[in-house]
Amino acid sequence: MTHERAALPGVQSDPQRAGASLAHRALRAALWTGASAIVVRFSNILVMAIAARIIAPEELGVYALALAVHGFVACFAAWGVTSAIGRLDLDADRLGPTVTTVTLCSSCVVAASMALAAGPIASAFQAPEAVRPIRILAVVVVIQVMSAVPAAQIQRAFRQEVAFRANVIGFVFGSATLLPLATMIHGAEAFAWSRVAAGLAIGLTMVLSLDTRYRPGWEAQFVGPLLRFGVPAAVGSLLSQLVLNVDILIIGRAMSTADLGYYMLAFNICLWPTAALGAVMDQVVLPAFSAVRRDDGDLRSTVSRAVRTVALVACPIGGFTFAFAHPLIETVYGGKWLTAAPVLSVLAAYGVLYVLGKLFDNIMIASGKTITMFVVQATVLVVLVPILIVGVRVGGLVGVGVGHILAILLVTMPAYAVAIRRATGAGIGVILRALSRPALAAVAAAGVALVATEGLTNPLAKLAVGGLVGLVVYVAVVGPQLLQLFPGRLADKRILVLATTWPLMAAKRLRQAGVDAPPWRS
């Protein structure tokens, strides 16, 4: 039993009764969360495609700086204690009031500090236009943390349909704020105010959907254990944000805000696998893995299934992004952003590796190994900073992308492989076997799609033909594994069975025909 589980109030359950229920609830939650992420992501792509034709690259670069500052500060706004509410092996009703008090007080202090430091931070990056966006995003810190406990309650209950509804409502309010303001004020400020509007809408929707709302309270006996559990996770999240955003800081110091704008666009596109899967993992992995641990389930096979599931979705997105970076940017965002295409091709691989890292982060938190997560992130940061500094000087934006990939392959993934093995028994062999088929299928699909579109000049035609050809090739290789991702009722639908297993059936028919009447033997 871990230190956190011994110190914080726990709950008991019947493993046999909980197993099937947990699997059903987790799958339902994953589908809702995936739908939410996909709908919101595609909607954001549409809005960003419109905004990219209004704002300049320099304005997006300023917003990137402000958003990086917000990401760092937000890590300590709740001190990581809300994760305790999401764990099914802990008593949320006893912890809720104390967690609420900690998050409310800390968020106000942290946000005020962020607003006061906006001027010096902007001056350090020679970007005075960033002062107001930073201060606006300080308001977002308070809003997000005030809804953090309700979000953890929804996560715990696997009520991801509420999160879906909240995200859609938040997107509507955020977009309705962004597009008009982008034509009237500085683009970075318009983006920041849209985050305020979206955060308010999401928070209110979640709070109003809860059956139980925790009022501020205080039980001193829980504060120490909560902080011992949460602070390493918060520091780990901070280090994760540093790993994620240190490139923004380095580019901001070494290059122009326009270059930073190009890089941010490419980086956001490369994280499409995370957009599709990150929300699912954040909402489902923590409660599901903690429940498997509580019930003494098979963690090794659970890790294998989780890695395979992530790879089946992330690898084809990364392969397509790598192969069609130029037509993708030109079609969606316009020709003035084509400078971002070369670095996007490099960052496509980073997007796949990053989403796997998020999965491992969640497994570490669910296993109570927050110190391990901290050590991994600290090690990565120490290695990453000099690599990125050399990369930006030698290769500009592309050099930064290559630096990210080298750091992940040389440090992050080996470190996580060791940590995951110790926590769950799933070693590097288990992880590589789960990854191999989706990765090879994605490479094959991207290669065939490139060959099929070689003679096309229209970027939209390239995307359409390449996407269709790549999809057919990918499904032909991993179809049966894809079919396993669907719930039972959908997986039994004839159209899905035919779409995902036709290559196997065709091969079987050919073998039977060869045995029955081999023409070369007649």
CSV table of C-alpha atoms in Angstrom, one decimal, residues 128-322:
chain,number,residue,atom,x,y,z
A,128,PRO,CA,5.6,44.6,-24.4
A,129,GLU,CA,2.4,43.6,-26.2
A,130,ALA,CA,2.3,40.5,-24.0
A,131,VAL,CA,1.6,42.4,-20.7
A,132,ARG,CA,-2.2,42.7,-21.2
A,133,PRO,CA,-2.7,39.1,-22.5
A,134,ILE,CA,-0.7,37.8,-19.5
A,135,ARG,CA,-2.9,39.7,-17.1
A,136,ILE,CA,-6.1,38.5,-18.8
A,137,LEU,CA,-4.9,34.9,-18.6
A,138,ALA,CA,-4.4,35.4,-14.8
A,139,VAL,CA,-8.2,35.6,-14.6
A,140,VAL,CA,-8.4,32.3,-16.4
A,141,VAL,CA,-6.2,30.7,-13.7
A,142,VAL,CA,-8.8,31.5,-11.1
A,143,ILE,CA,-11.7,30.4,-13.3
A,144,GLN,CA,-10.1,27.1,-14.2
A,145,VAL,CA,-9.2,26.2,-10.6
A,146,MET,CA,-12.6,27.1,-9.3
A,147,SER,CA,-14.0,24.4,-11.6
A,148,ALA,CA,-11.2,21.9,-11.0
A,149,VAL,CA,-13.0,20.1,-8.1
A,150,PRO,CA,-16.3,19.8,-10.1
A,151,ALA,CA,-14.2,18.5,-13.0
A,152,ALA,CA,-12.6,15.9,-10.8
A,153,GLN,CA,-16.0,14.8,-9.5
A,154,ILE,CA,-17.2,14.3,-13.1
A,155,GLN,CA,-14.1,12.4,-13.9
A,156,ARG,CA,-14.5,10.2,-10.9
A,157,ALA,CA,-18.1,9.4,-11.8
A,158,PHE,CA,-17.3,8.7,-15.4
A,159,ARG,CA,-19.9,11.4,-16.4
A,160,GLN,CA,-18.0,12.5,-19.5
A,161,GLU,CA,-21.3,13.4,-21.2
A,162,VAL,CA,-21.3,16.4,-18.8
A,163,ALA,CA,-17.7,17.3,-19.9
A,164,PHE,CA,-18.8,17.0,-23.5
A,165,ARG,CA,-21.7,19.4,-23.0
A,166,ALA,CA,-19.5,21.8,-21.1
A,167,ASN,CA,-16.8,21.8,-23.7
A,168,VAL,CA,-19.2,22.4,-26.5
A,169,ILE,CA,-20.8,25.3,-24.6
A,170,GLY,CA,-17.4,26.7,-23.8
A,171,PHE,CA,-16.3,26.5,-27.4
A,172,VAL,CA,-19.4,28.4,-28.5
A,173,PHE,CA,-18.8,31.2,-26.0
A,174,GLY,CA,-15.1,31.3,-26.7
A,175,SER,CA,-15.5,31.5,-30.5
A,176,ALA,CA,-18.2,34.1,-30.2
A,177,THR,CA,-15.7,36.2,-28.2
A,178,LEU,CA,-12.6,35.6,-30.3
A,179,LEU,CA,-13.7,36.3,-33.9
A,180,PRO,CA,-15.3,39.7,-33.3
A,181,LEU,CA,-12.5,40.9,-31.0
A,182,ALA,CA,-9.8,39.8,-33.4
A,183,THR,CA,-10.9,42.5,-35.8
A,184,MET,CA,-11.1,45.2,-33.1
A,185,ILE,CA,-8.1,44.7,-30.7
A,186,HIS,CA,-4.7,43.1,-30.7
A,187,GLY,CA,-5.0,39.4,-31.7
A,188,ALA,CA,-3.2,38.1,-28.6
A,189,GLU,CA,-5.7,40.0,-26.3
A,190,ALA,CA,-8.6,38.6,-28.3
A,191,PHE,CA,-7.4,35.0,-27.8
A,192,ALA,CA,-6.9,35.7,-24.1
A,193,TRP,CA,-10.5,37.1,-23.6
A,194,SER,CA,-11.9,34.1,-25.5
A,195,ARG,CA,-10.2,31.8,-22.9
A,196,VAL,CA,-12.0,33.8,-20.2
A,197,ALA,CA,-15.4,33.4,-21.8
A,198,ALA,CA,-14.8,29.7,-22.5
A,199,GLY,CA,-13.6,29.0,-19.0
A,200,LEU,CA,-16.6,30.7,-17.4
A,201,ALA,CA,-19.0,28.7,-19.6
A,202,ILE,CA,-17.3,25.4,-18.9
A,203,GLY,CA,-17.1,25.9,-15.2
A,204,LEU,CA,-20.7,27.0,-14.8
A,205,THR,CA,-22.0,24.1,-16.9
A,206,MET,CA,-20.0,21.6,-14.8
A,207,VAL,CA,-21.1,23.1,-11.4
A,208,LEU,CA,-24.8,23.1,-12.4
A,209,SER,CA,-24.6,19.5,-13.5
A,210,LEU,CA,-23.4,18.1,-10.1
A,211,ASP,CA,-25.6,16.4,-7.6
A,212,THR,CA,-23.1,17.1,-4.8
A,213,ARG,CA,-21.2,20.4,-4.5
A,214,TYR,CA,-18.4,20.7,-1.9
A,215,ARG,CA,-18.4,23.9,0.1
A,216,PRO,CA,-15.1,25.2,1.5
A,217,GLY,CA,-14.2,23.3,4.7
A,218,TRP,CA,-11.1,22.4,6.6
A,219,GLU,CA,-9.8,19.1,8.1
A,220,ALA,CA,-6.2,19.7,9.1
A,221,GLN,CA,-5.5,16.0,9.2
A,222,PHE,CA,-5.9,15.7,5.5
A,223,VAL,CA,-3.8,18.8,4.5
A,224,GLY,CA,-0.4,17.1,4.9
A,225,PRO,CA,-1.3,13.9,3.0
A,226,LEU,CA,-3.0,15.9,0.3
A,227,LEU,CA,0.1,18.1,-0.2
A,228,ARG,CA,2.4,15.1,-0.1
A,229,PHE,CA,0.3,13.5,-2.8
A,230,GLY,CA,-0.4,16.7,-4.8
A,231,VAL,CA,2.8,18.8,-4.7
A,232,PRO,CA,5.0,16.2,-6.5
A,233,ALA,CA,2.3,15.9,-9.1
A,234,ALA,CA,2.1,19.7,-9.4
A,235,VAL,CA,5.8,20.0,-9.6
A,236,GLY,CA,5.8,17.2,-12.2
A,237,SER,CA,3.1,19.1,-14.1
A,238,LEU,CA,5.2,22.2,-13.9
A,239,LEU,CA,8.2,20.3,-15.3
A,240,SER,CA,5.9,18.9,-18.0
A,241,GLN,CA,4.9,22.4,-18.9
A,242,LEU,CA,8.5,23.5,-19.0
A,243,VAL,CA,9.3,20.6,-21.2
A,244,LEU,CA,6.3,21.5,-23.4
A,245,ASN,CA,6.9,25.3,-23.4
A,246,VAL,CA,10.7,25.7,-23.0
A,247,ASP,CA,10.9,25.8,-26.8
A,248,ILE,CA,8.6,28.9,-26.8
A,249,LEU,CA,10.9,30.6,-24.3
A,250,ILE,CA,14.0,29.8,-26.2
A,251,ILE,CA,12.5,30.8,-29.6
A,252,GLY,CA,11.1,33.9,-28.0
A,253,ARG,CA,14.6,34.9,-26.9
A,254,ALA,CA,16.5,33.9,-30.0
A,255,MET,CA,14.0,34.7,-32.9
A,256,SER,CA,11.2,37.1,-33.7
A,257,THR,CA,7.6,36.9,-32.5
A,258,ALA,CA,6.6,36.1,-36.1
A,259,ASP,CA,8.8,33.0,-36.1
A,260,LEU,CA,7.2,32.2,-32.7
A,261,GLY,CA,3.8,32.5,-34.4
A,262,TYR,CA,4.8,30.1,-37.2
A,263,TYR,CA,6.1,27.6,-34.6
A,264,MET,CA,3.0,27.8,-32.4
A,265,LEU,CA,0.8,27.0,-35.4
A,266,ALA,CA,2.9,24.0,-36.3
A,267,PHE,CA,3.1,22.9,-32.7
A,268,ASN,CA,-0.6,23.1,-32.3
A,269,ILE,CA,-1.2,21.0,-35.4
A,270,CYS,CA,1.3,18.3,-34.3
A,271,LEU,CA,-0.6,17.9,-31.1
A,272,TRP,CA,-3.7,16.8,-32.9
A,273,PRO,CA,-3.2,13.2,-31.6
A,274,THR,CA,-3.1,14.7,-28.1
A,275,ALA,CA,-6.3,16.6,-28.8
A,276,ALA,CA,-8.1,13.4,-29.9
A,277,LEU,CA,-6.7,11.3,-27.0
A,278,GLY,CA,-5.4,13.5,-24.3
A,279,ALA,CA,-8.8,14.4,-22.9
A,280,VAL,CA,-9.8,10.7,-22.9
A,281,MET,CA,-6.7,9.8,-21.0
A,282,ASP,CA,-7.0,12.6,-18.5
A,283,GLN,CA,-10.6,11.7,-17.7
A,284,VAL,CA,-10.4,7.9,-17.8
A,285,VAL,CA,-6.9,6.6,-17.1
A,286,LEU,CA,-6.7,8.0,-13.5
A,287,PRO,CA,-9.9,6.5,-12.1
A,288,ALA,CA,-9.7,3.3,-14.2
A,289,PHE,CA,-6.1,2.5,-13.4
A,290,SER,CA,-6.5,3.3,-9.7
A,291,ALA,CA,-9.6,1.0,-9.6
A,292,VAL,CA,-7.6,-1.8,-11.3
A,293,ARG,CA,-4.9,-1.4,-8.7
A,294,ARG,CA,-7.5,-1.4,-5.9
A,295,ASP,CA,-9.0,-4.6,-7.2
A,296,ASP,CA,-5.6,-6.3,-7.8
A,297,GLY,CA,-6.2,-6.5,-11.5
A,298,ASP,CA,-3.8,-7.3,-14.3
A,299,LEU,CA,-1.8,-4.1,-14.7
A,300,ARG,CA,0.5,-5.5,-17.3
A,301,SER,CA,-2.2,-6.4,-19.8
A,302,THR,CA,-3.9,-3.1,-19.0
A,303,VAL,CA,-0.8,-1.1,-20.0
A,304,SER,CA,-0.5,-3.1,-23.2
A,305,ARG,CA,-4.1,-2.4,-24.1
A,306,ALA,CA,-3.8,1.3,-23.3
A,307,VAL,CA,-0.6,1.7,-25.4
A,308,ARG,CA,-2.1,-0.2,-28.3
A,309,THR,CA,-5.3,1.9,-28.2
A,310,VAL,CA,-3.4,5.2,-28.1
A,311,ALA,CA,-1.1,4.1,-30.9
A,312,LEU,CA,-4.0,3.0,-33.1
A,313,VAL,CA,-5.3,6.6,-33.1
A,314,ALA,CA,-2.2,8.6,-32.8
A,315,CYS,CA,0.1,6.9,-35.4
A,316,PRO,CA,-2.1,7.5,-38.5
A,317,ILE,CA,-2.7,11.1,-37.5
A,318,GLY,CA,1.1,11.6,-37.1
A,319,GLY,CA,1.9,9.8,-40.4
A,320,PHE,CA,-0.7,11.9,-42.3
A,321,THR,CA,0.6,15.1,-40.8
A,322,PHE,CA,4.2,14.3,-41.7
